[in-house]
Amino acid sequence: MKKALITGVTGQDGSYLAEFLLEKGYEVHGIKRRASSFNTQRVDHIYEDPHTDNARFKLHYGDLTDSSNLTRILSEVQPDEVYNLGAQSHVAVSFESPEYTADVDAMGTLRLLEAIRFLKLEGKTRFYQASTSELYGLVQETPQTETTPFHPRSPYAVAKMYAYWIAVNYREAYGMYACNGILFNHESPRRGETFVTRKITRGLANIAQGLEPCLYMGNIDALRDWGHAKDYVRMQWMMLQQDAPEDFVIATGVQYSVRQFIEWSAAELGITLAFSGTGLDEIATVAAITGDKAPALRVGDVVLRIDPRYFRPAEVETLLGDPAKAKAKLGWVPEITVQEMCAEMAAHDLKAAQRARVLKDHGYSEPVARED
Ligand code: NDP
Ligand code: GDR
């Protein structure tokens, strides 16, 4: 039975990848961080009591800032494959915590690679690094491919650039099987609540149910190439099954604006939006309502305003990937469109909002978390 170790198993991708590998028959080990409250919601459905015989999903406490911990876990598990998905992954937050972001995202990757080398596992253990389209930052050509030059625009992207190159370096210097997946934005109902797509689907669903007054957004003209996390974790595994390690761009090859995603999400809730004003004064109002998914709204209500606190000190305005190499060499093509994904996310968040509404109406009101 193959063994995989996933850092960041409690995150969006980690949870889908763990499911995927379990279905493939792997024994899956994940590293979770110690937190003062439960933080395993995304993997609770695949959790197996460690007392169960033959449990194939095991969690270890650990942290990418702790070398001795990583070395001990690697030594115990002796994995065939390591997926380094753990990261401080929020671009805006990386401007607030640049040093921590570098420690986890850049040095954490080095710590893992060094632990593999120290334990003499480089002949056995294959390594996947979660690289990112943020490396392209201020884009030098469109669409972006594996050979497009990098110009990172945030402490997050700069840290991930170190991680990218240290993985390449360990491949070249020590013959390690190390690959970079240069993944463009990918989303799902499990996406963290403060990334833009989830903030939109969750925020609009809450507004539709009367749980929040208004959505406050930053640069809604940003352009992204959005795919579904389920499609992208499949590719992470495929990359480690090749004869030789290589780096791949994973994207859909289609680009839309944040504004477009807002319109789709609203439409999923039966709301037609009208945008008016410019710059900081731009707003979106309800132009029409169909169906019964937005009982709290009336035509003319303002549901979106711009708040400059969501502008970034340096923005990545546009990203569009070319996944031709992944298609040609691995036969990978995304199966879920961005519109299907948006519908799935909106339906998921509407259900949660309806549940919260029923609880509130019966006196079991809980505050709606809106930190962003
Ligand atoms: P998430 O933010 O959902 O998950 C990040 C994971 O990393 C969580 O499990 C988190 O733990 C863990 N983590 C954070 N800090 C540490 C630390 N110090 N030590 C160990 N683990 C830590 O990210 P995604 O699942 O969306 O992304 C997975 C990876 O892919 C990340 O590296 C991200 O940067 C990268 N990426 C993501 C893209 C996307 O569009 N989703 C695109 C390209 C790259 P906890 O749950 O406790 O917070
Ligand atoms: P990104 O994703 O920065 O591309 O990084 P995010 O969803 O945070 O932002 C996408 C774009 O939307 C704009 N935007 C807003 N973003 C957020 N979060 N909140 C807002 O209110 C808002 N308004 C507008 C942003 O300015 C940006 O242009 C994600 C992360 O998953 C990274 O870890 C990963 O590496 C990259 O995708 C690829």
Tab-separated table of C-alpha atoms and ligand atoms in Angstrom:
chain	number	residue	atom	x	y	z
A	1	MET	CA	0.000	0.000	0.000
A	2	LYS	CA	1.425	3.400	-0.986
A	3	LYS	CA	1.786	6.015	1.734
A	4	ALA	CA	1.243	9.731	1.220
A	5	LEU	CA	1.943	12.602	3.604
A	6	ILE	CA	-0.031	15.817	3.117
A	7	THR	CA	0.871	19.119	4.764
A	8	GLY	CA	-2.140	21.432	4.843
A	9	VAL	CA	-4.535	18.469	4.997
A	10	THR	CA	-7.121	20.558	6.866
A	11	GLY	CA	-7.271	23.099	4.014
A	12	GLN	CA	-9.388	23.112	0.846
A	13	ASP	CA	-6.988	21.164	-1.378
A	14	GLY	CA	-5.705	18.921	1.407
A	15	SER	CA	-9.198	17.644	2.132
A	16	TYR	CA	-10.006	16.869	-1.521
A	17	LEU	CA	-6.582	15.297	-2.069
A	18	ALA	CA	-6.922	13.102	1.026
A	19	GLU	CA	-10.299	11.839	-0.260
A	20	PHE	CA	-8.831	11.222	-3.701
A	21	LEU	CA	-5.814	9.268	-2.394
A	22	LEU	CA	-7.948	7.181	-0.021
A	23	GLU	CA	-10.107	6.211	-2.994
A	24	LYS	CA	-6.925	5.185	-4.816
A	25	GLY	CA	-6.089	2.846	-1.927
A	26	TYR	CA	-3.345	4.918	-0.286
A	27	GLU	CA	-2.596	5.143	3.400
A	28	VAL	CA	-2.897	8.885	3.947
A	29	HIS	CA	-1.090	10.821	6.673
A	30	GLY	CA	-1.838	14.473	7.245
A	31	ILE	CA	-0.243	17.189	9.343
A	32	LYS	CA	-2.660	19.319	11.337
A	33	ARG	CA	-1.804	22.327	13.463
A	34	ARG	CA	-2.560	22.558	17.120
A	35	ALA	CA	-5.393	25.083	17.568
A	36	SER	CA	-7.436	26.116	20.581
A	37	SER	CA	-10.585	24.783	18.947
A	38	PHE	CA	-11.377	22.067	16.396
A	39	ASN	CA	-9.869	22.806	12.961
A	40	THR	CA	-10.527	19.557	11.110
A	41	GLN	CA	-14.039	20.305	9.742
A	42	ARG	CA	-12.978	19.693	6.146
A	43	VAL	CA	-11.691	16.185	6.889
A	44	ASP	CA	-14.040	15.105	9.688
A	45	HIS	CA	-16.069	13.002	7.228
A	46	ILE	CA	-13.024	10.852	6.382
A	47	TYR	CA	-11.580	10.775	9.900
A	48	GLU	CA	-11.065	7.282	11.242
A	49	ASP	CA	-10.733	6.521	14.897
A	50	PRO	CA	-7.061	5.580	15.377
A	51	HIS	CA	-8.233	2.658	17.512
A	52	THR	CA	-9.925	1.172	14.440
A	53	ASP	CA	-7.996	-1.677	12.874
A	54	ASN	CA	-6.577	-0.838	9.460
A	55	ALA	CA	-7.355	2.885	9.661
A	56	ARG	CA	-5.929	4.411	6.466
A	57	PHE	CA	-6.281	8.101	7.354
A	58	LYS	CA	-4.014	9.364	10.134
A	59	LEU	CA	-3.416	12.851	11.465
A	60	HIS	CA	-0.224	14.080	13.140
A	61	TYR	CA	0.237	17.330	15.032
A	62	GLY	CA	2.866	19.463	13.368
A	63	ASP	CA	3.864	22.736	11.831
A	64	LEU	CA	5.944	23.814	8.853
A	65	THR	CA	7.908	26.115	11.162
A	66	ASP	CA	9.178	23.149	13.214
A	67	SER	CA	12.034	21.168	11.598
A	68	SER	CA	12.385	18.512	14.273
A	69	ASN	CA	8.666	17.802	14.149
A	70	LEU	CA	8.725	17.449	10.353
A	71	THR	CA	11.765	15.176	10.492
A	72	ARG	CA	10.145	12.947	13.124
A	73	ILE	CA	6.884	12.610	11.177
A	74	LEU	CA	8.722	11.835	7.930
A	75	SER	CA	10.883	9.299	9.722
A	76	GLU	CA	7.841	7.564	11.219
A	77	VAL	CA	5.713	7.590	8.064
A	78	GLN	CA	8.414	6.926	5.413
A	79	PRO	CA	6.046	8.254	2.721
A	80	ASP	CA	6.223	7.392	-0.967
A	81	GLU	CA	4.736	10.786	-1.795
A	82	VAL	CA	4.775	14.123	0.036
A	83	TYR	CA	2.295	16.831	-0.983
A	84	ASN	CA	3.359	20.181	0.450
A	85	LEU	CA	0.063	22.069	0.477
A	86	GLY	CA	0.495	23.780	3.862
A	87	ALA	CA	0.871	27.546	3.642
A	88	GLN	CA	-0.238	30.937	4.865
A	89	SER	CA	-2.138	31.115	1.599
A	90	HIS	CA	-3.905	34.482	1.729
A	91	VAL	CA	-2.261	37.103	-0.473
A	92	ALA	CA	-3.717	40.134	1.348
A	93	VAL	CA	-2.785	38.699	4.766
A	94	SER	CA	0.797	38.218	3.572
A	95	PHE	CA	1.154	42.029	3.487
A	96	GLU	CA	0.135	42.060	7.177
A	97	SER	CA	2.343	39.101	8.196
A	98	PRO	CA	5.192	38.990	5.678
A	99	GLU	CA	7.766	37.397	7.957
A	100	TYR	CA	5.475	34.593	9.109
A	101	THR	CA	4.396	33.994	5.504
A	102	ALA	CA	8.042	33.646	4.452
A	103	ASP	CA	8.767	31.325	7.359
A	104	VAL	CA	5.930	28.939	6.525
A	105	ASP	CA	5.710	29.181	2.738
A	106	ALA	CA	9.409	29.509	1.850
A	107	MET	CA	11.394	28.095	4.776
A	108	GLY	CA	8.748	25.457	5.493
A	109	THR	CA	9.333	24.011	2.028
A	110	LEU	CA	13.083	23.979	2.595
A	111	ARG	CA	12.609	22.277	5.973
A	112	LEU	CA	10.594	19.484	4.386
A	113	LEU	CA	13.073	18.952	1.555
A	114	GLU	CA	15.999	18.941	3.978
A	115	ALA	CA	14.223	16.451	6.232
A	116	ILE	CA	13.742	14.115	3.245
A	117	ARG	CA	17.438	14.446	2.424
A	118	PHE	CA	18.595	14.076	6.042
A	119	LEU	CA	16.579	10.853	6.355
A	120	LYS	CA	18.032	9.601	3.052
A	121	LEU	CA	14.524	9.296	1.629
A	122	GLU	CA	15.346	11.146	-1.603
A	123	GLY	CA	15.514	7.884	-3.554
A	124	LYS	CA	12.064	6.835	-2.335
A	125	THR	CA	9.956	9.907	-1.599
A	126	ARG	CA	8.404	11.973	-4.373
A	127	PHE	CA	7.668	15.620	-3.567
A	128	TYR	CA	4.869	17.878	-4.809
A	129	GLN	CA	5.171	21.618	-4.218
A	130	ALA	CA	2.033	23.772	-4.294
A	131	SER	CA	3.291	26.555	-6.521
A	132	THR	CA	1.053	29.302	-7.770
A	133	SER	CA	0.067	31.582	-10.618
A	134	GLU	CA	0.827	34.439	-8.198
A	135	LEU	CA	4.456	33.904	-9.261
A	136	TYR	CA	3.568	35.639	-12.560
A	137	GLY	CA	2.225	38.679	-10.671
A	138	LEU	CA	2.867	41.578	-13.002
A	139	VAL	CA	2.391	39.414	-16.058
A	140	GLN	CA	5.039	39.397	-18.776
A	141	GLU	CA	3.001	37.492	-21.399
A	142	THR	CA	-0.538	36.152	-21.862
A	143	PRO	CA	-1.484	33.383	-21.483
A	144	GLN	CA	1.072	32.274	-18.900
A	145	THR	CA	2.944	29.013	-19.493
A	146	GLU	CA	5.707	27.054	-17.746
A	147	THR	CA	8.271	29.370	-19.405
A	148	THR	CA	6.660	32.752	-18.680
A	149	PRO	CA	9.005	34.868	-16.490
A	150	PHE	CA	7.975	35.463	-12.882
A	151	HIS	CA	7.338	38.870	-11.289
A	152	PRO	CA	5.839	38.254	-7.830
A	153	ARG	CA	3.721	41.082	-6.366
A	154	SER	CA	3.228	40.140	-2.688
A	155	PRO	CA	5.175	38.711	0.255
A	156	TYR	CA	3.150	35.519	-0.359
A	157	ALA	CA	4.259	35.301	-3.977
A	158	VAL	CA	7.881	36.095	-3.143
A	159	ALA	CA	7.892	33.343	-0.499
A	160	LYS	CA	6.316	30.910	-2.983
A	161	MET	CA	8.984	31.884	-5.502
A	162	TYR	CA	11.671	30.712	-3.083
A	163	ALA	CA	9.737	27.476	-2.577
A	164	TYR	CA	9.458	26.987	-6.346
A	165	TRP	CA	13.173	27.370	-6.900
A	166	ILE	CA	14.280	25.336	-3.886
A	167	ALA	CA	12.184	22.433	-5.193
A	168	VAL	CA	13.841	22.807	-8.614
A	169	ASN	CA	17.230	23.061	-6.923
A	170	TYR	CA	16.785	19.853	-4.903
A	171	ARG	CA	15.729	18.101	-8.096
A	172	GLU	CA	18.838	19.295	-9.924
A	173	ALA	CA	21.302	19.029	-7.026
A	174	TYR	CA	20.239	15.754	-5.408
A	175	GLY	CA	18.220	14.052	-8.125
A	176	MET	CA	15.135	14.297	-5.963
A	177	TYR	CA	11.755	13.622	-7.585
A	178	ALA	CA	10.356	17.107	-6.908
A	179	CYS	CA	7.638	18.803	-8.999
A	180	ASN	CA	6.010	22.209	-8.984
A	181	GLY	CA	2.351	22.463	-9.878
A	182	ILE	CA	1.851	26.075	-10.931
A	183	LEU	CA	-1.819	26.183	-10.070
A	184	PHE	CA	-4.144	28.999	-11.018
A	185	ASN	CA	-6.990	29.937	-8.651
A	186	HIS	CA	-9.206	27.008	-7.763
A	187	GLU	CA	-12.283	27.110	-5.620
A	188	SER	CA	-15.086	24.958	-4.202
A	189	PRO	CA	-17.675	24.978	-1.428
A	190	ARG	CA	-14.702	24.197	0.858
A	191	ARG	CA	-12.828	27.358	-0.164
A	192	GLY	CA	-11.736	29.532	2.778
A	193	GLU	CA	-14.428	32.119	3.515
A	194	THR	CA	-12.182	35.131	2.899
A	195	PHE	CA	-11.075	34.314	-0.666
A	196	VAL	CA	-13.031	36.301	-3.180
A	197	THR	CA	-15.314	33.625	-4.706
A	198	ARG	CA	-16.427	32.218	-1.370
A	199	LYS	CA	-16.768	35.672	0.147
A	200	ILE	CA	-19.186	36.474	-2.707
A	201	THR	CA	-21.304	33.286	-2.654
A	202	ARG	CA	-21.479	33.217	1.135
A	203	GLY	CA	-22.034	36.970	1.486
A	204	LEU	CA	-24.815	37.162	-1.113
A	205	ALA	CA	-26.537	34.073	0.332
A	206	ASN	CA	-26.477	35.678	3.786
A	207	ILE	CA	-27.809	38.968	2.390
A	208	ALA	CA	-30.576	37.100	0.549
A	209	GLN	CA	-31.632	35.560	3.865
A	210	GLY	CA	-31.409	38.837	5.795
A	211	LEU	CA	-28.369	37.783	7.850
A	212	GLU	CA	-25.982	40.462	6.511
A	213	PRO	CA	-26.702	43.936	5.178
A	214	CYS	CA	-24.187	44.408	2.366
A	215	LEU	CA	-21.077	42.970	0.700
A	216	TYR	CA	-17.944	45.150	0.875
A	217	MET	CA	-15.454	44.385	-1.897
A	218	GLY	CA	-12.079	45.538	-3.225
A	219	ASN	CA	-10.936	45.479	-6.868
A	220	ILE	CA	-13.848	43.841	-8.660
A	221	ASP	CA	-12.207	44.385	-12.051
A	222	ALA	CA	-9.427	41.857	-11.267
A	223	LEU	CA	-9.337	39.033	-13.826
A	224	ARG	CA	-8.756	35.415	-12.836
A	225	ASP	CA	-8.643	31.941	-14.379
A	226	TRP	CA	-10.794	29.950	-11.938
A	227	GLY	CA	-11.073	26.151	-11.816
A	228	HIS	CA	-12.511	23.594	-9.377
A	229	ALA	CA	-10.270	22.245	-6.592
A	230	LYS	CA	-11.428	18.667	-7.299
A	231	ASP	CA	-10.024	18.825	-10.828
A	232	TYR	CA	-6.783	20.363	-9.593
A	233	VAL	CA	-5.949	17.818	-6.860
A	234	ARG	CA	-6.296	15.035	-9.435
A	235	MET	CA	-3.550	16.737	-11.396
A	236	GLN	CA	-1.355	17.015	-8.272
A	237	TRP	CA	-1.401	13.225	-8.021
A	238	MET	CA	-0.881	12.716	-11.779
A	239	MET	CA	2.271	14.836	-11.656
A	240	LEU	CA	3.895	12.424	-9.195
A	241	GLN	CA	3.104	9.344	-11.320
A	242	GLN	CA	5.402	10.279	-14.242
A	243	ASP	CA	8.751	8.633	-14.973
A	244	ALA	CA	10.596	11.926	-14.498
A	245	PRO	CA	9.707	14.993	-12.414
A	246	GLU	CA	8.527	18.104	-14.258
A	247	ASP	CA	6.698	21.350	-13.532
A	248	PHE	CA	3.214	21.991	-14.932
A	249	VAL	CA	0.790	24.897	-15.274
A	250	ILE	CA	-2.698	23.898	-14.155
A	251	ALA	CA	-5.425	26.240	-15.366
A	252	THR	CA	-8.619	26.279	-17.409
A	253	GLY	CA	-7.460	28.707	-20.109
A	254	VAL	CA	-10.540	30.892	-19.577
A	255	GLN	CA	-10.618	34.213	-17.732
A	256	TYR	CA	-13.391	36.215	-16.055
A	257	SER	CA	-13.633	39.245	-13.766
A	258	VAL	CA	-14.595	39.289	-10.103
A	259	ARG	CA	-17.581	41.418	-11.169
A	260	GLN	CA	-18.702	38.602	-13.500
A	261	PHE	CA	-18.468	36.105	-10.633
A	262	ILE	CA	-20.631	38.419	-8.515
A	263	GLU	CA	-23.274	38.547	-11.260
A	264	TRP	CA	-23.336	34.753	-11.659
A	265	SER	CA	-23.597	34.231	-7.906
A	266	ALA	CA	-26.474	36.691	-7.657
A	267	ALA	CA	-28.231	34.985	-10.589
A	268	GLU	CA	-27.968	31.631	-8.766
A	269	LEU	CA	-29.968	33.294	-5.974
A	270	GLY	CA	-32.562	34.668	-8.410
A	271	ILE	CA	-31.194	38.224	-8.199
A	272	THR	CA	-30.344	40.481	-11.155
A	273	LEU	CA	-27.859	43.183	-10.191
A	274	ALA	CA	-27.343	46.656	-11.643
A	275	PHE	CA	-23.932	48.253	-11.135
A	276	SER	CA	-23.710	52.046	-11.033
A	277	GLY	CA	-21.163	54.686	-10.051
A	278	THR	CA	-17.412	54.451	-10.558
A	279	GLY	CA	-14.334	53.782	-8.470
A	280	LEU	CA	-14.941	53.953	-4.735
A	281	ASP	CA	-18.527	55.094	-5.363
A	282	GLU	CA	-19.529	52.050	-7.369
A	283	ILE	CA	-22.480	50.113	-5.942
A	284	ALA	CA	-24.642	47.184	-6.997
A	285	THR	CA	-28.401	47.335	-6.464
A	286	VAL	CA	-31.099	44.714	-6.907
A	287	ALA	CA	-32.733	45.244	-10.333
A	288	ALA	CA	-35.025	42.194	-10.328
A	289	ILE	CA	-35.820	39.169	-8.179
A	290	THR	CA	-37.146	35.822	-9.357
A	291	GLY	CA	-37.992	32.732	-7.301
A	292	ASP	CA	-37.950	32.530	-3.513
A	293	LYS	CA	-34.264	32.295	-2.611
A	294	ALA	CA	-33.924	35.937	-1.539
A	295	PRO	CA	-36.922	36.660	0.718
A	296	ALA	CA	-35.089	39.449	2.559
A	297	LEU	CA	-34.438	41.573	-0.537
A	298	ARG	CA	-36.463	44.171	-2.436
A	299	VAL	CA	-35.792	45.805	-5.814
A	300	GLY	CA	-33.547	48.843	-5.276
A	301	ASP	CA	-31.700	47.460	-2.232
A	302	VAL	CA	-27.950	48.143	-2.260
A	303	VAL	CA	-26.148	44.820	-1.832
A	304	LEU	CA	-22.550	45.726	-2.696
A	305	ARG	CA	-20.218	48.628	-1.987
A	306	ILE	CA	-16.508	49.181	-2.565
A	307	ASP	CA	-14.262	49.440	0.484
A	308	PRO	CA	-10.636	50.476	-0.122
A	309	ARG	CA	-9.461	48.325	2.786
A	310	TYR	CA	-9.726	45.374	0.389
A	311	PHE	CA	-7.351	46.959	-2.133
A	312	ARG	CA	-3.872	45.440	-1.982
A	313	PRO	CA	-0.639	47.460	-1.807
A	314	ALA	CA	0.363	45.801	-5.086
A	315	GLU	CA	-2.353	44.049	-7.100
A	316	VAL	CA	-2.261	41.179	-9.564
A	317	GLU	CA	-4.721	42.551	-12.118
A	318	THR	CA	-4.894	39.665	-14.553
A	319	LEU	CA	-4.044	35.964	-14.728
A	320	LEU	CA	-4.763	33.516	-17.515
A	321	GLY	CA	-3.063	30.139	-17.737
A	322	ASP	CA	-2.291	27.893	-20.672
A	323	PRO	CA	-2.637	24.238	-19.552
A	324	ALA	CA	-1.475	22.837	-22.932
A	325	LYS	CA	1.495	20.952	-21.452
A	326	ALA	CA	-0.675	19.216	-18.825
A	327	LYS	CA	-3.111	18.187	-21.556
A	328	ALA	CA	-0.444	16.977	-23.963
A	329	LYS	CA	1.773	15.098	-21.479
A	330	LEU	CA	-0.700	13.909	-18.874
A	331	GLY	CA	-4.022	13.992	-20.682
A	332	TRP	CA	-5.384	16.315	-17.986
A	333	VAL	CA	-8.336	18.552	-18.776
A	334	PRO	CA	-10.596	20.253	-16.239
A	335	GLU	CA	-14.048	18.653	-16.045
A	336	ILE	CA	-15.974	21.288	-14.064
A	337	THR	CA	-16.623	24.732	-15.579
A	338	VAL	CA	-16.401	27.913	-13.532
A	339	GLN	CA	-20.150	28.457	-14.000
A	340	GLU	CA	-20.931	24.957	-12.646
A	341	MET	CA	-18.590	25.607	-9.745
A	342	CYS	CA	-20.243	28.933	-8.961
A	343	ALA	CA	-23.666	27.230	-8.947
A	344	GLU	CA	-22.365	24.541	-6.569
A	345	MET	CA	-20.859	27.118	-4.211
A	346	ALA	CA	-23.950	29.351	-4.242
A	347	ALA	CA	-26.267	26.369	-3.561
A	348	HIS	CA	-24.043	25.235	-0.694
A	349	ASP	CA	-23.914	28.675	0.893
A	350	LEU	CA	-27.642	29.293	0.396
A	351	LYS	CA	-28.398	26.077	2.288
A	352	ALA	CA	-26.155	27.192	5.161
A	353	ALA	CA	-27.774	30.643	5.205
A	354	GLN	CA	-31.295	29.150	5.162
A	355	ARG	CA	-30.343	26.946	8.092
A	356	ALA	CA	-28.983	29.958	10.004
A	357	ARG	CA	-32.194	31.852	9.185
A	358	VAL	CA	-34.396	29.091	10.590
A	359	LEU	CA	-32.271	28.962	13.760
A	360	LYS	CA	-32.477	32.742	14.112
A	361	ASP	CA	-36.260	32.744	13.620
A	362	HIS	CA	-36.554	30.220	16.447
A	363	GLY	CA	-34.402	32.173	18.866
A	364	TYR	CA	-31.175	30.231	18.341
A	365	SER	CA	-29.387	33.099	16.727
A	366	GLU	CA	-25.626	32.868	16.265
A	367	PRO	CA	-23.455	35.750	15.069
A	368	VAL	CA	-22.533	35.455	11.382
A	369	ALA	CA	-18.737	35.461	11.097
A	370	ARG	CA	-17.803	38.238	8.688
A	371	GLU	CA	-14.079	38.683	9.247
A	372	ASP	CA	-12.415	39.210	5.905
B	1	NDP	P1	-5.886	26.722	2.472
B	1	NDP	O1	-5.581	28.072	2.997
B	1	NDP	O2	-7.306	26.265	2.375
B	1	NDP	O3	-5.110	25.631	3.343
B	1	NDP	C1	-3.826	25.857	3.838
B	1	NDP	C2	-3.444	24.728	4.762
B	1	NDP	O4	-2.139	25.000	5.294
B	1	NDP	C3	-4.370	24.556	5.977
B	1	NDP	O5	-4.496	23.188	6.262
B	1	NDP	C4	-3.593	25.257	7.087
B	1	NDP	O6	-3.904	24.793	8.375
B	1	NDP	C5	-2.174	24.844	6.696
B	1	NDP	N1	-1.153	25.666	7.335
B	1	NDP	C6	-1.110	27.005	7.459
B	1	NDP	N2	-0.012	27.382	8.143
B	1	NDP	C7	0.648	26.247	8.455
B	1	NDP	C8	1.826	25.971	9.189
B	1	NDP	N3	2.544	26.945	9.751
B	1	NDP	N4	2.225	24.679	9.322
B	1	NDP	C9	1.481	23.678	8.772
B	1	NDP	N5	0.354	23.875	8.090
B	1	NDP	C10	-0.068	25.149	7.935
B	1	NDP	O7	-5.183	26.630	1.031
B	1	NDP	P2	-5.617	25.801	-0.272
B	1	NDP	O8	-6.028	24.456	0.126
B	1	NDP	O9	-6.506	26.653	-1.096
B	1	NDP	O10	-4.236	25.749	-1.058
B	1	NDP	C11	-3.309	24.683	-0.847
B	1	NDP	C12	-1.920	25.137	-1.254
B	1	NDP	O11	-1.912	25.496	-2.622
B	1	NDP	C13	-1.381	26.341	-0.503
B	1	NDP	O12	0.004	26.166	-0.360
B	1	NDP	C14	-1.672	27.505	-1.435
B	1	NDP	O13	-0.757	28.553	-1.207
B	1	NDP	C15	-1.465	26.849	-2.773
B	1	NDP	N6	-2.227	27.377	-3.876
B	1	NDP	C16	-3.580	27.512	-3.784
B	1	NDP	C17	-4.316	27.932	-4.854
B	1	NDP	C18	-5.793	28.099	-4.780
B	1	NDP	O14	-6.349	28.774	-5.661
B	1	NDP	N7	-6.468	27.496	-3.824
B	1	NDP	C19	-3.663	28.234	-6.152
B	1	NDP	C20	-2.232	28.016	-6.148
B	1	NDP	C21	-1.560	27.596	-5.052
B	1	NDP	P3	-5.199	25.371	9.200
B	1	NDP	O15	-6.392	24.649	8.628
B	1	NDP	O16	-4.871	25.004	10.590
B	1	NDP	O17	-5.238	26.849	8.944
B	2	GDR	P1	-5.761	35.467	-4.945
B	2	GDR	O1	-7.241	35.110	-4.478
B	2	GDR	O2	-5.240	36.700	-4.319
B	2	GDR	O3	-5.776	35.408	-6.448
B	2	GDR	O4	-4.942	34.239	-4.341
B	2	GDR	P2	-8.405	35.989	-3.825
B	2	GDR	O5	-9.626	35.196	-4.030
B	2	GDR	O6	-8.065	36.426	-2.442
B	2	GDR	O7	-8.428	37.317	-4.738
B	2	GDR	C1	-8.690	37.260	-6.128
B	2	GDR	C2	-8.849	38.672	-6.671
B	2	GDR	O8	-10.051	39.249	-6.141
B	2	GDR	C3	-9.766	40.574	-5.737
B	2	GDR	N1	-10.723	41.021	-4.707
B	2	GDR	C4	-10.841	40.512	-3.470
B	2	GDR	N2	-10.204	39.477	-2.867
B	2	GDR	C5	-10.567	39.165	-1.599
B	2	GDR	N3	-9.970	38.120	-0.985
B	2	GDR	N4	-11.524	39.878	-0.913
B	2	GDR	C6	-12.183	40.933	-1.480
B	2	GDR	O9	-13.019	41.558	-0.861
B	2	GDR	C7	-11.834	41.254	-2.832
B	2	GDR	N5	-12.278	42.189	-3.705
B	2	GDR	C8	-11.603	42.032	-4.830
B	2	GDR	C9	-8.333	40.507	-5.232
B	2	GDR	O10	-7.776	41.825	-5.147
B	2	GDR	C10	-7.713	39.616	-6.289
B	2	GDR	O11	-7.342	40.375	-7.411
B	2	GDR	C11	-5.469	32.910	-4.376
B	2	GDR	C12	-4.937	32.160	-3.145
B	2	GDR	O12	-5.580	30.925	-3.070
B	2	GDR	C13	-3.438	31.922	-3.275
B	2	GDR	O13	-2.991	31.077	-2.219
B	2	GDR	C14	-3.146	31.263	-4.621
B	2	GDR	O14	-1.767	31.093	-4.759
B	2	GDR	C15	-3.710	32.112	-5.745
B	2	GDR	O15	-5.102	32.263	-5.564
B	2	GDR	C16	-3.490	31.468	-7.106
